[in-house]
């Protein structure tokens, strides 16, 4: 931003500080695209214009082309001609010119829509060479086209339901990893989107799309509206914003249909009133219309990338001014809309600084803003609005800053302003499955803990369920200290305590170096083996069973008794507890945790809550938060919720049954593909399940980790007491499931019943994963399923461990877990389990105190 072009004063006001603030502001580029290789077939001139074909030959005669070419040539110090710039690019190479452009731009973070088809484009991670932090925006139409371009198994055909399952599944599988969604409906069928499109119209639209030749290009309005609506639903689930192309573009666009006023039906739909929407490109030439929408709809935000730098100077300034005529400054955001060539990022940044300075200078001269207000506005427009809107870690610095950070781009979840947050709870679950936390003031969390963590003794991972000290044979003592490092992607405002946040922690020896005893790292490590060796991802979904107890006086002493005494699925039981669940369910939804159903269970005061399936790491994290929510809200009402396997020996037990499936490229590959599949599952599904069955006795040392667990696992109690599997057999410990919507004869997942509420979910899932990997590696096969009550086959079937002693012995004899989970962690787990056995064998009633720990 040349100083000579900027006035130092206006109407007696000193603009020095404003000029400095604009020049030095960090830039968060919230909408951009991939850069292409130097030998891409895409002509360099296309970086200066939206025109293509013959029209592109006229681009050099536009005002913006002449200005932008001169700016690039001055940056490179080369001849100020298109040929001179292209020759410099060729000689310098992509790495060099990219470094030059991004260093001059001062961009600290980039969100990339990688759905733009470009010849020889680089992957998203490549861009981390030039910007400290990089994230992804997912283009929904591109995802839909990718799905429909895939080859289906022989004998299968596309249906709307089948497409929806895959499309929504893929969105959900990346929902916690991306920063937003993007739609180019304006390019295909226009912005008059019908969010109430009928299934019949969508089916006919899909049929029309499929009738055309491949590669698929979606243009049917009904089908596009359907895809858009389903995407908004997922966006709400994960609190993801939707970027929408509005205004001008290339000649594929009917600009009459790209006016954002056409979005009125979407904006008025109450289902999506909380879905945040970004109108891209300043909606030019509909900038005034966009400003109006942002002023009256709380969910509408604006982004002026592409308009800056593709318009003339007057056009850029006019467009940004029009956005600010009505729209709140807090809703206007910078982006470059850079694509293909690093020069487009540089030009977007350079011209945005000049244009925003000009607009704010005039606002000060007009009396709309004071100088301090203009400085704050500049920071908001260039970075702060995007940081809050896209939930980006706000500690990023520009690449030109001496304090720039390493490329660790984290998505910060949470849907409220942080201004009133006083404390942050840093939570971990130890090897005995107990959830613990340290609490730090918010300022210290931001300034110290996010970078350096919290100190914690080695002994913390050796503690048992009966005492807060390390077990003898864990090799963990009070000597040595780790760092609890918050995983900011798991940070949330606490629903029941609005002035606090909570976050899950990883365990590091020092920041950046994972500790081998860390449960989350163990699951992460085993998941990587599954991905690297077999290109598979394991999904999991938990069923939480728990008792709600209330205090009562008996013989002058307070006792805890069941909340009620009604039977399984009792409406009366639900009625009695509904006031609790009207708080619990919204609290879980605010944490992006899906609740599929709940009901009263067979025990007195017992309930079951079923969570949606997701990637296993996310599922384990969700289980920890779900337990926190249920305990906290019941406690708030003077009650106690406990997940202990058998809180009373004469009562029904509580489990944490987990449903497991395997996914590849967003598709469930555990399921078979037709009549030829054995047992209704795929070959990889059978081998994985066979591995779990083979190692199940040892797995119990992870998933049923205390002696009380085995009081629950008994014949004829639907807990799975025998080593077998069955199809929809609830007495089998491993049950294959065909839920509603799955073709008859096929199975989409299997359930493990021998998992309870005392298990560390990360360690339990890591053990299941390790066993499944062993099944895949050794191509294990399943025995025939048991289609009757296994207890009637007692003489033929092997009984699963009847005690923790037996499962611990099975773990000691099973070598499949050592390499995958880690020898040191296994030693600690075995030491803790042995201590549990010794203690509870000598203290028969001590299990009664566990309701306060689990």
Coordinates of C-alpha atoms in Angstrom, one line a residue, residues 315-572:
X315 CA -16.1 0.1 -8.8
X316 CA -14.3 -1.5 -5.8
X317 CA -14.7 1.5 -3.6
X318 CA -18.3 2.0 -4.6
X319 CA -19.1 -1.7 -4.0
X320 CA -17.6 -1.8 -0.5
X321 CA -19.3 1.5 0.4
X322 CA -22.6 0.1 -0.7
X323 CA -22.1 -2.9 1.5
X324 CA -21.6 -0.6 4.5
X325 CA -24.5 1.6 3.7
X326 CA -26.8 -0.7 5.8
X327 CA -24.8 -3.7 6.8
X328 CA -23.2 -3.8 10.3
X329 CA -19.4 -3.6 10.1
X330 CA -19.2 -6.8 12.2
X331 CA -20.9 -8.7 9.2
X332 CA -18.5 -7.6 6.4
X333 CA -15.5 -9.8 5.7
X334 CA -12.4 -9.7 3.5
X335 CA -11.3 -12.4 1.1
X336 CA -9.2 -12.6 -2.0
X337 CA -11.2 -15.2 -3.9
X338 CA -7.6 -16.1 -5.1
X339 CA -7.4 -19.0 -7.4
X340 CA -4.9 -20.8 -9.7
X341 CA -2.2 -18.2 -9.5
X342 CA -0.5 -16.8 -6.3
X343 CA -0.7 -13.3 -7.9
X344 CA -4.5 -13.3 -7.4
X345 CA -4.0 -13.7 -3.7
X346 CA -1.5 -10.8 -3.7
X347 CA -3.7 -8.5 -5.7
X348 CA -6.8 -9.3 -3.6
X349 CA -4.8 -8.4 -0.4
X350 CA -3.1 -5.3 -1.8
X351 CA -6.2 -3.8 -3.3
X352 CA -8.3 -4.7 -0.3
X353 CA -6.0 -2.7 2.0
X354 CA -6.1 0.3 -0.3
X355 CA -9.9 0.1 -0.8
X356 CA -10.8 -0.4 2.9
X357 CA -8.5 2.5 3.8
X358 CA -10.2 4.7 1.3
X359 CA -13.7 3.7 2.4
X360 CA -12.9 4.2 6.1
X361 CA -11.1 7.5 5.5
X362 CA -14.2 8.8 3.7
X363 CA -16.4 7.5 6.6
X364 CA -14.3 9.5 9.0
X365 CA -14.5 12.6 6.8
X366 CA -18.3 12.2 6.6
X367 CA -18.6 11.9 10.3
X368 CA -19.8 8.3 10.3
X369 CA -16.8 7.0 12.2
X370 CA -14.1 8.4 14.5
X371 CA -10.5 7.4 13.9
X372 CA -10.5 4.8 16.7
X373 CA -13.8 3.3 15.4
X374 CA -12.3 3.2 11.9
X375 CA -9.2 1.3 13.2
X376 CA -11.5 -1.2 15.0
X377 CA -13.5 -1.6 11.7
X378 CA -10.3 -2.3 9.7
X379 CA -9.3 -5.1 12.2
X380 CA -12.9 -6.5 12.1
X381 CA -13.2 -6.6 8.3
X382 CA -9.7 -8.0 7.7
X383 CA -9.6 -10.7 10.3
X384 CA -11.7 -10.5 13.5
X385 CA -15.1 -11.0 11.9
X386 CA -13.8 -14.1 10.0
X387 CA -12.1 -15.5 13.1
X388 CA -15.3 -15.4 15.1
X389 CA -17.6 -16.4 12.2
X390 CA -15.6 -19.4 11.1
X391 CA -14.4 -20.3 14.6
X392 CA -10.7 -20.0 13.8
X393 CA -8.0 -20.0 16.5
X394 CA -7.5 -16.3 17.0
X395 CA -3.8 -16.6 17.8
X396 CA -2.7 -16.6 14.2
X397 CA -0.3 -14.0 12.9
X398 CA 0.4 -13.0 9.4
X399 CA 3.2 -14.7 7.4
X400 CA 5.2 -11.5 7.4
X401 CA 5.1 -11.3 11.2
X402 CA 8.1 -12.2 13.3
X403 CA 5.7 -14.0 15.6
X404 CA 4.1 -16.1 13.0
X405 CA 2.9 -19.6 14.2
X406 CA 3.5 -23.0 12.8
X407 CA 0.8 -24.3 10.5
X408 CA -1.5 -25.8 13.1
X409 CA -4.9 -24.5 12.0
X410 CA -7.6 -25.4 14.5
X411 CA -11.3 -25.0 14.3
X412 CA -12.6 -23.5 17.6
X413 CA -16.1 -24.7 18.3
X414 CA -18.6 -23.0 20.5
X415 CA -21.5 -20.7 19.5
X416 CA -21.3 -17.8 21.9
X417 CA -19.2 -14.8 22.4
X418 CA -16.2 -15.5 24.6
X419 CA -16.3 -12.1 26.3
X420 CA -18.2 -13.3 29.4
X421 CA -16.3 -16.6 29.9
X422 CA -14.5 -16.8 33.2
X423 CA -13.1 -20.3 33.4
X424 CA -12.1 -23.2 31.1
X425 CA -12.3 -26.8 32.3
X426 CA -9.5 -28.9 30.7
X427 CA -10.9 -32.5 30.8
X428 CA -9.2 -35.9 30.5
X429 CA -10.3 -39.5 31.1
X430 CA -7.8 -41.8 32.8
X431 CA -7.0 -45.5 32.3
X432 CA -9.7 -46.4 34.9
X433 CA -12.3 -44.5 32.9
X434 CA -12.8 -41.6 35.4
X435 CA -13.3 -38.2 33.9
X436 CA -11.3 -35.5 35.6
X437 CA -10.6 -31.8 35.0
X438 CA -8.3 -28.9 35.8
X439 CA -10.0 -25.4 35.8
X440 CA -8.1 -22.3 34.7
X441 CA -9.1 -18.7 34.2
X442 CA -10.0 -17.8 30.6
X443 CA -7.2 -15.3 30.2
X444 CA -4.6 -17.7 31.4
X445 CA -6.0 -20.4 29.1
X446 CA -5.7 -18.1 26.1
X447 CA -2.2 -16.7 27.0
X448 CA -0.5 -19.8 28.5
X449 CA -2.4 -23.1 28.4
X450 CA -3.2 -23.2 24.6
X451 CA 0.6 -22.9 23.9
X452 CA 2.2 -24.7 26.9
X453 CA -0.5 -26.8 28.4
X454 CA -1.1 -27.7 32.1
X455 CA 1.4 -29.7 34.2
X456 CA 0.1 -33.1 35.4
X457 CA 1.9 -35.9 37.3
X458 CA 2.7 -39.2 35.6
X459 CA 0.8 -40.9 38.4
X460 CA -2.5 -39.6 37.0
X461 CA -2.6 -42.3 34.4
X462 CA -2.0 -45.0 37.0
X463 CA -5.0 -44.3 39.2
X464 CA -7.7 -46.8 40.1
X465 CA -11.4 -46.6 40.7
X466 CA -10.9 -46.9 44.4
X467 CA -8.2 -44.4 45.2
X468 CA -6.5 -41.4 43.7
X469 CA -3.0 -42.9 43.7
X470 CA -1.1 -45.0 41.1
X471 CA -1.3 -48.8 41.2
X472 CA 1.9 -50.5 42.1
X473 CA 2.6 -52.4 38.8
X474 CA 1.9 -49.5 36.4
X475 CA 5.5 -48.1 36.3
X476 CA 3.8 -44.7 36.9
X477 CA 4.6 -42.8 40.0
X478 CA 4.7 -39.2 41.3
X479 CA 8.0 -38.7 39.6
X480 CA 7.7 -37.1 36.2
X481 CA 5.3 -34.6 34.7
X482 CA 3.4 -34.3 31.4
X483 CA 1.5 -31.5 29.7
X484 CA -2.3 -31.5 29.3
X485 CA -2.6 -29.9 25.8
X486 CA -6.1 -28.7 25.0
X487 CA -7.5 -29.9 21.7
X488 CA -9.2 -26.7 20.6
X489 CA -11.4 -28.5 18.1
X490 CA -13.3 -29.9 21.1
X491 CA -13.7 -26.6 23.0
X492 CA -17.4 -25.7 23.8
X493 CA -19.3 -23.3 25.9
X494 CA -20.7 -25.4 28.8
X495 CA -24.5 -25.5 28.3
X496 CA -25.4 -25.7 32.0
X497 CA -22.7 -23.1 33.1
X498 CA -22.7 -20.4 30.5
X499 CA -19.7 -18.5 32.0
X500 CA -17.4 -21.5 31.5
X501 CA -16.0 -23.5 28.6
X502 CA -14.7 -27.1 28.5
X503 CA -12.2 -28.7 26.3
X504 CA -10.7 -32.2 26.0
X505 CA -7.0 -32.6 26.5
X506 CA -4.2 -34.7 24.9
X507 CA -1.3 -35.8 27.0
X508 CA 2.1 -34.6 25.8
X509 CA 5.6 -35.0 27.3
X510 CA 6.2 -31.5 26.0
X511 CA 4.0 -29.4 23.7
X512 CA 4.0 -31.2 20.3
X513 CA 5.3 -34.6 21.6
X514 CA 2.6 -37.0 22.4
X515 CA 2.9 -39.2 25.6
X516 CA 2.6 -42.9 24.9
X517 CA 0.1 -43.3 27.8
X518 CA -2.4 -40.8 26.3
X519 CA -5.7 -42.6 25.6
X520 CA -6.7 -40.2 22.8
X521 CA -3.3 -40.6 21.2
X522 CA -3.7 -44.4 21.4
X523 CA -7.0 -44.3 19.5
X524 CA -5.5 -41.8 17.0
X525 CA -2.5 -44.1 16.5
X526 CA -4.5 -47.3 15.9
X527 CA -6.9 -45.4 13.6
X528 CA -3.9 -44.4 11.5
X529 CA -2.9 -48.1 11.1
X530 CA -6.4 -48.8 9.8
X531 CA -6.3 -45.9 7.4
X532 CA -2.8 -46.4 6.2
X533 CA -3.0 -50.2 5.7
X534 CA -6.6 -50.6 4.5
X535 CA -7.8 -47.1 3.7
X536 CA -10.7 -47.6 6.2
X537 CA -12.2 -45.4 8.9
X538 CA -14.1 -46.9 11.9
X539 CA -17.3 -45.2 12.9
X540 CA -18.9 -45.8 16.3
X541 CA -22.2 -44.9 18.0
X542 CA -22.9 -45.4 21.7
X543 CA -26.0 -46.4 23.6
X544 CA -25.8 -45.0 27.1
X545 CA -27.6 -46.7 29.9
X546 CA -27.7 -45.0 33.3
X547 CA -29.7 -44.9 36.5
X548 CA -31.2 -41.7 38.0
X549 CA -31.2 -41.8 41.8
X550 CA -32.8 -39.5 44.3
X551 CA -32.1 -39.0 48.0
X552 CA -34.6 -40.1 50.7
X553 CA -34.6 -40.4 54.4
X554 CA -34.8 -43.9 55.9
X555 CA -34.5 -44.4 59.6
X556 CA -33.1 -40.9 59.9
X557 CA -30.4 -41.6 57.3
X558 CA -30.2 -40.4 53.7
X559 CA -30.2 -43.1 51.1
X560 CA -30.1 -43.0 47.3
X561 CA -33.0 -44.8 45.7
X562 CA -34.3 -45.1 42.1
X563 CA -35.9 -42.1 40.6
X564 CA -39.0 -44.2 39.8
X565 CA -40.2 -47.8 39.6
X566 CA -41.9 -48.1 36.2
X567 CA -41.1 -50.8 33.5
X568 CA -39.3 -50.8 30.2
X569 CA -40.3 -48.1 27.8
X570 CA -42.8 -46.8 30.2
X571 CA -44.5 -43.5 29.2
X572 CA -45.0 -42.7 32.8

